[in-house]
């Protein structure tokens, strides 16, 4: 089958890969109908995450080879794509509650060598849910990876797993019109938080259509300064992809105020300095940030994508109820993935960019 891979050269190209075969009884084989592009796919073109994800990939390959008695994968091409919607083609023996022919959506962890920018993918049953019937596959494919990342930042990092703690608190989402941001603002509102979005002026209308009542342009220095002076936020979730410490300054000065950034330096540092030094350098950066902010009662954390069966089921329920609406920026035919990646790289998108495999 013809897949999009970043290969050893780090350049996005179409490569031929063997059709995947179920070797783990907990897996499903899915014919992909649509898959979104996430920043990690774009960054992987330059080899991003090669040390950490590469090590995890090798461990995963070892575990798989134990199951299949088939030592392979060293030379596997790296197929990009972290989420998908499609139709179940076959199920492992251990899969319950999902069946051949059903339309599903889900995620593939970043360390898996075979991503979703491919005609077929293997996915673990815990990372797959039924598509809400009223939504198209392009819509469904746009949500899982970004929404799980937003969920993990808000719920796991932001409030120690207690969604109830978000009720009534004032939360800033920086990068509110991005792929993660559009899911995050909707989920936070459904959980009862008072959401304030920070985005570019061009995205005000989009945020307003998602029910956000208060938003600020990050290029408007006066507005941003006023927001900093107010120090009115209990939680700041930074999905801007920038290290803009103005957002940290917007927090209240009390013990429970937290700043969660999705721009963890871990993969970048381990790419540059190797595993041990990279992890140590990242830990030191976090300690340094906290040592200056803890004095003001604020906590700085990194947020990460984290797969969760329970979170994915909640995300699906929110989509079904219309509380989490997919926001598509542009849909490209599968054959035009290069143009879609360039579109993402230009950074002019709002919401999600999706590949459609059916055209
Ligand atoms: N740690 C993890 O596991 C993980 C997982 C997923 C994503 N991420 C990271 O999280 C970030 C968001 O992901 P995404 O998929 O939402 O990316 P995205 O779709 O590119 O969204 C980024 C958004 O940030 C906005 N932005 C740019 N500069 C800003 C600034 N100074 N202040 C506020 N907003 C700004 C952009 O708006 P304009 O286009 O209007 O400028 C854009 O809407 C990316 O950096 C991604 O790499 C991390």
GROMACS .gro file of N, CA and C in nm, residues 19 34 36 102 134 172 211 219 230 260 282 307 313 332 344 357:
model
   48
   19UNK      N    1   0.096  -0.439   0.352
   19UNK     CA    2  -0.034  -0.426   0.418
   19UNK      C    3  -0.020  -0.479   0.563
   34UNK      N    4  -1.015   0.907   0.645
   34UNK     CA    5  -0.964   1.043   0.662
   34UNK      C    6  -0.865   1.043   0.778
   36UNK      N    7  -0.607   1.341   1.010
   36UNK     CA    8  -0.569   1.483   1.022
   36UNK      C    9  -0.417   1.496   1.023
  102UNK      N   10  -1.794  -0.141   1.097
  102UNK     CA   11  -1.832  -0.020   1.172
  102UNK      C   12  -1.736   0.095   1.140
  134UNK      N   13  -2.370   1.118   1.299
  134UNK     CA   14  -2.407   1.241   1.228
  134UNK      C   15  -2.285   1.313   1.171
  172UNK      N   16  -0.749   3.052   3.079
  172UNK     CA   17  -0.705   3.109   2.952
  172UNK      C   18  -0.655   2.996   2.861
  211UNK      N   19  -1.875   2.970   2.099
  211UNK     CA   20  -1.936   3.005   2.229
  211UNK      C   21  -1.843   3.079   2.323
  219UNK      N   22  -0.134   3.979   1.933
  219UNK     CA   23  -0.048   4.083   1.875
  219UNK      C   24  -0.084   4.223   1.925
  230UNK      N   25  -0.403   4.217   3.519
  230UNK     CA   26  -0.522   4.169   3.593
  230UNK      C   27  -0.489   4.049   3.682
  260UNK      N   28   0.012   2.549   3.214
  260UNK     CA   29   0.047   2.424   3.146
  260UNK      C   30   0.084   2.456   3.002
  282UNK      N   31   1.592   1.916   3.025
  282UNK     CA   32   1.449   1.952   3.028
  282UNK      C   33   1.400   1.963   3.172
  307UNK      N   34  -0.271   0.899   2.553
  307UNK     CA   35  -0.385   0.816   2.512
  307UNK      C   36  -0.463   0.772   2.635
  313UNK      N   37  -1.355   0.812   2.511
  313UNK     CA   38  -1.500   0.787   2.517
  313UNK      C   39  -1.575   0.916   2.553
  332UNK      N   40  -0.771   1.819   0.221
  332UNK     CA   41  -0.693   1.792   0.100
  332UNK      C   42  -0.712   1.645   0.060
  344UNK      N   43   0.005   2.358   0.650
  344UNK     CA   44   0.024   2.358   0.797
  344UNK      C   45   0.149   2.439   0.834
  357UNK      N   46  -0.909   1.034   0.222
  357UNK     CA   47  -0.860   0.920   0.142
  357UNK      C   48  -0.964   0.872   0.041
   0.00000   0.00000   0.00000
